[in-house]
Structures are given as structure tokens and as C-alpha cells.
Amino acid sequence: MPLGWPLIMQNITSSQNVLRYYGDAADIGLVATYEANDKNKVELRLNRYTEDLVRDVKHSDSDLEPQQHFKRTADRNTANLQWSSRAGKSDWTVETNYSRIKENDVALINYTGRSAYEGSNELRYIDNIDHRQLDIRVNANTQVNKKSFAKLWC
């Protein structure tokens, strides 16, 4: 047996095996509506989501199978601005959506278990995402007569 074997096995087996990520996740949002009159309305929605999650996995007590450490941090911001209006037999909506996602995933393996005295992690995987999206939607409806209805959207 290698020197320090009971200590290494104690550190490996005392780690927490989990099926899912655990950690902190927070979500906060704001919704505001303004009705200028009975025919015009503006809506604003803002949302922010953050997470800082980890997952540790060790499938057996074997020294040959490494302990796996997964870490994920993410920030998601979304904004929505919508204007709805009505005039006579027509109504329309103009909507703008913006979102940004920043996500970082890291996977490490470790053959010696957790130790406060040495760094023995081996990097296995990195994934960094920085995605932005903007879209604008226009929707218009008109009642031509009692039997006909026209719709336009972009």
C-alpha cells in the first residue's frame, strides 16, 4: 500500500456524490405597464438569472477511478419592450426582445481526492459561451369588413 493510503481513501470517500448540480441560483425580474390611454399600452420586462453550481462524482472506492469535479457559472439577462395600439378597425403590436447568456463550464478530475495541501486537479473540459440575441417583431390586424380579416406580421 502506498504511504498515506488511508488518508487518501478517507478524503475520496468523504466527498459528496451527487446526481445533479447544487449551489446558488438567483432570479430577479421587473414588469412595468403603462397605459397612455385606452388605445395605447407600453410594457417593459427585465429579468436576470445567475447561477454558481458544482457537482462532485466518485463512482467507486478504486484508486484507478478519478473523482470528477464539475463547476458551472451562468448569467442570463433578458429585456422585452412592447407597444400595443389600436385605431379604428386596426390594431398593431411592436415588440423588441434582447437576451444575453454568459456561461462557463469547467470539468476537472483528481486521482488523489481532496487535499488542502496540494493541487492535483487535471483539466478535462472547458466551455465558455457568450451569446447575444436581438429580435424585433411587428404584428398588425385589420378588420376589412364583417367577413374579412387581414393580418400582417414580420
CSV table of C-alpha atoms in Angstrom, one decimal:
chain,number,residue,atom,x,y,z
A,1,MET,CA,0.0,0.0,0.0
A,2,PRO,CA,1.3,3.5,-0.8
A,3,LEU,CA,2.2,5.8,2.1
A,4,GLY,CA,-0.8,7.9,3.1
A,5,TRP,CA,-3.3,5.5,1.5
A,6,PRO,CA,-5.9,5.5,4.4
A,7,LEU,CA,-5.9,9.4,4.3
A,8,ILE,CA,-6.4,9.5,0.6
A,9,MET,CA,-9.2,6.9,0.7
A,10,GLN,CA,-10.8,8.9,3.6
A,11,ASN,CA,-10.7,12.1,1.5
A,12,ILE,CA,-12.1,10.4,-1.6
A,13,THR,CA,-14.9,8.5,0.1
A,14,SER,CA,-15.9,11.5,2.3
A,15,SER,CA,-16.7,13.6,-0.9
A,16,GLN,CA,-20.3,14.0,-1.7
A,17,ASN,CA,-21.5,12.1,-4.8
A,18,VAL,CA,-24.5,13.9,-6.3
A,19,LEU,CA,-26.7,13.2,-9.3
A,20,ARG,CA,-27.4,16.9,-10.0
A,21,TYR,CA,-25.6,20.2,-9.7
A,22,TYR,CA,-26.0,22.0,-6.4
A,23,GLY,CA,-25.2,25.6,-5.3
A,24,ASP,CA,-26.7,29.0,-5.6
A,25,ALA,CA,-29.2,30.2,-8.2
A,26,ALA,CA,-30.9,33.5,-8.2
A,27,ASP,CA,-33.6,35.0,-10.4
A,28,ILE,CA,-35.0,38.6,-10.2
A,29,GLY,CA,-37.3,40.4,-12.6
A,30,LEU,CA,-39.3,43.6,-13.2
A,31,VAL,CA,-42.5,44.1,-15.1
A,32,ALA,CA,-43.9,47.5,-15.8
A,33,THR,CA,-47.0,48.5,-17.8
A,34,TYR,CA,-48.0,52.0,-18.8
A,35,GLU,CA,-51.4,52.7,-20.5
A,36,ALA,CA,-51.3,56.2,-22.0
A,37,ASN,CA,-55.0,55.9,-22.9
A,38,ASP,CA,-57.5,53.1,-23.8
A,39,LYS,CA,-55.8,52.6,-27.2
A,40,ASN,CA,-52.0,52.7,-26.4
A,41,LYS,CA,-50.1,50.5,-24.0
A,42,VAL,CA,-46.4,50.0,-23.3
A,43,GLU,CA,-44.9,47.1,-21.4
A,44,LEU,CA,-41.4,46.6,-20.2
A,45,ARG,CA,-40.0,43.3,-18.8
A,46,LEU,CA,-36.5,42.8,-17.4
A,47,ASN,CA,-35.1,39.6,-16.0
A,48,ARG,CA,-31.7,38.5,-14.6
A,49,TYR,CA,-30.7,34.9,-13.6
A,50,THR,CA,-27.4,33.9,-12.1
A,51,GLU,CA,-26.1,30.5,-11.0
A,52,ASP,CA,-23.0,29.2,-9.4
A,53,LEU,CA,-23.3,25.4,-9.3
A,54,VAL,CA,-20.9,22.4,-8.6
A,55,ARG,CA,-21.1,18.7,-8.8
A,56,ASP,CA,-18.7,16.1,-7.5
A,57,VAL,CA,-18.8,12.5,-8.6
A,58,LYS,CA,-16.8,9.4,-7.5
A,59,HIS,CA,-18.3,6.2,-8.7
A,60,SER,CA,-16.2,3.7,-6.7
A,61,ASP,CA,-13.6,3.4,-4.0
A,62,SER,CA,-11.0,2.3,-6.5
A,63,ASP,CA,-7.8,4.4,-6.7
A,64,LEU,CA,-7.8,3.9,-10.5
A,65,GLU,CA,-11.1,5.8,-11.0
A,66,PRO,CA,-10.7,9.5,-10.6
A,67,GLN,CA,-13.0,11.9,-8.7
A,68,GLN,CA,-14.8,14.3,-11.1
A,69,HIS,CA,-15.5,17.9,-10.3
A,70,PHE,CA,-17.9,19.9,-12.4
A,71,LYS,CA,-18.4,23.7,-12.0
A,72,ARG,CA,-20.9,25.9,-13.8
A,73,THR,CA,-21.4,29.7,-13.6
A,74,ALA,CA,-24.0,31.4,-15.7
A,75,ASP,CA,-25.5,34.9,-16.1
A,76,ARG,CA,-28.7,35.4,-18.2
A,77,ASN,CA,-30.2,38.8,-18.9
A,78,THR,CA,-33.3,39.4,-20.9
A,79,ALA,CA,-35.3,42.5,-21.8
A,80,ASN,CA,-38.6,43.0,-23.6
A,81,LEU,CA,-40.2,46.2,-24.7
A,82,GLN,CA,-43.7,46.0,-26.3
A,83,TRP,CA,-46.0,48.7,-27.7
A,84,SER,CA,-49.6,47.9,-28.5
A,85,SER,CA,-52.0,50.3,-30.2
A,86,ARG,CA,-55.4,50.4,-31.7
A,87,ALA,CA,-57.0,52.8,-34.3
A,88,GLY,CA,-60.4,52.3,-35.8
A,89,LYS,CA,-60.6,48.8,-37.2
A,90,SER,CA,-56.9,48.1,-36.9
A,91,ASP,CA,-54.5,47.1,-34.1
A,92,TRP,CA,-50.8,46.5,-34.1
A,93,THR,CA,-48.0,45.5,-31.8
A,94,VAL,CA,-44.3,46.3,-32.0
A,95,GLU,CA,-42.1,44.1,-29.8
A,96,THR,CA,-38.3,44.1,-29.1
A,97,ASN,CA,-36.5,41.3,-27.3
A,98,TYR,CA,-32.9,41.2,-26.2
A,99,SER,CA,-31.1,38.5,-24.4
A,100,ARG,CA,-27.5,37.7,-23.4
A,101,ILE,CA,-26.2,34.5,-21.9
A,102,LYS,CA,-22.7,34.1,-20.5
A,103,GLU,CA,-22.0,30.6,-19.3
A,104,ASN,CA,-18.7,28.9,-18.1
A,105,ASP,CA,-18.4,25.2,-17.6
A,106,VAL,CA,-15.3,23.5,-16.2
A,107,ALA,CA,-14.6,19.8,-15.6
A,108,LEU,CA,-11.7,18.6,-13.5
A,109,ILE,CA,-10.5,15.1,-12.5
A,110,ASN,CA,-8.5,14.2,-9.5
A,111,TYR,CA,-6.9,10.8,-8.6
A,112,THR,CA,-5.9,11.8,-5.1
A,113,GLY,CA,-9.1,13.1,-3.6
A,114,ARG,CA,-9.5,16.5,-1.9
A,115,SER,CA,-6.4,17.8,-0.2
A,116,ALA,CA,-5.9,21.3,1.3
A,117,TYR,CA,-2.1,20.9,0.9
A,118,GLU,CA,-1.6,20.0,-2.8
A,119,GLY,CA,-3.1,20.9,-6.1
A,120,SER,CA,-3.5,17.7,-8.2
A,121,ASN,CA,-6.5,18.5,-10.5
A,122,GLU,CA,-6.3,17.7,-14.2
A,123,LEU,CA,-8.3,19.9,-16.5
A,124,ARG,CA,-10.6,17.8,-18.8
A,125,TYR,CA,-13.2,20.3,-20.3
A,126,ILE,CA,-13.9,24.0,-20.7
A,127,ASP,CA,-16.9,25.6,-22.3
A,128,ASN,CA,-17.4,29.3,-22.4
A,129,ILE,CA,-20.5,30.7,-24.0
A,130,ASP,CA,-21.2,34.4,-24.7
A,131,HIS,CA,-24.4,34.6,-26.8
A,132,ARG,CA,-26.4,37.7,-27.6
A,133,GLN,CA,-29.7,37.9,-29.5
A,134,LEU,CA,-31.9,40.8,-30.6
A,135,ASP,CA,-35.2,40.4,-32.4
A,136,ILE,CA,-37.9,42.8,-33.4
A,137,ARG,CA,-41.5,41.7,-34.2
A,138,VAL,CA,-44.3,43.7,-35.8
A,139,ASN,CA,-47.8,42.4,-35.9
A,140,ALA,CA,-50.8,44.2,-37.5
A,141,ASN,CA,-54.5,43.2,-37.8
A,142,THR,CA,-57.3,45.0,-39.8
A,143,GLN,CA,-61.0,44.1,-39.9
A,144,VAL,CA,-61.7,44.8,-43.6
A,145,ASN,CA,-65.4,44.1,-43.4
A,146,LYS,CA,-67.7,41.7,-41.4
A,147,LYS,CA,-66.4,38.6,-43.2
A,148,SER,CA,-62.8,39.5,-44.0
A,149,PHE,CA,-59.8,39.9,-41.6
A,150,ALA,CA,-56.3,40.9,-42.7
A,151,LYS,CA,-53.2,40.0,-40.7
A,152,LEU,CA,-49.6,41.1,-41.2
A,153,TRP,CA,-46.6,40.1,-39.2
A,154,CYS,CA,-42.8,40.4,-39.6
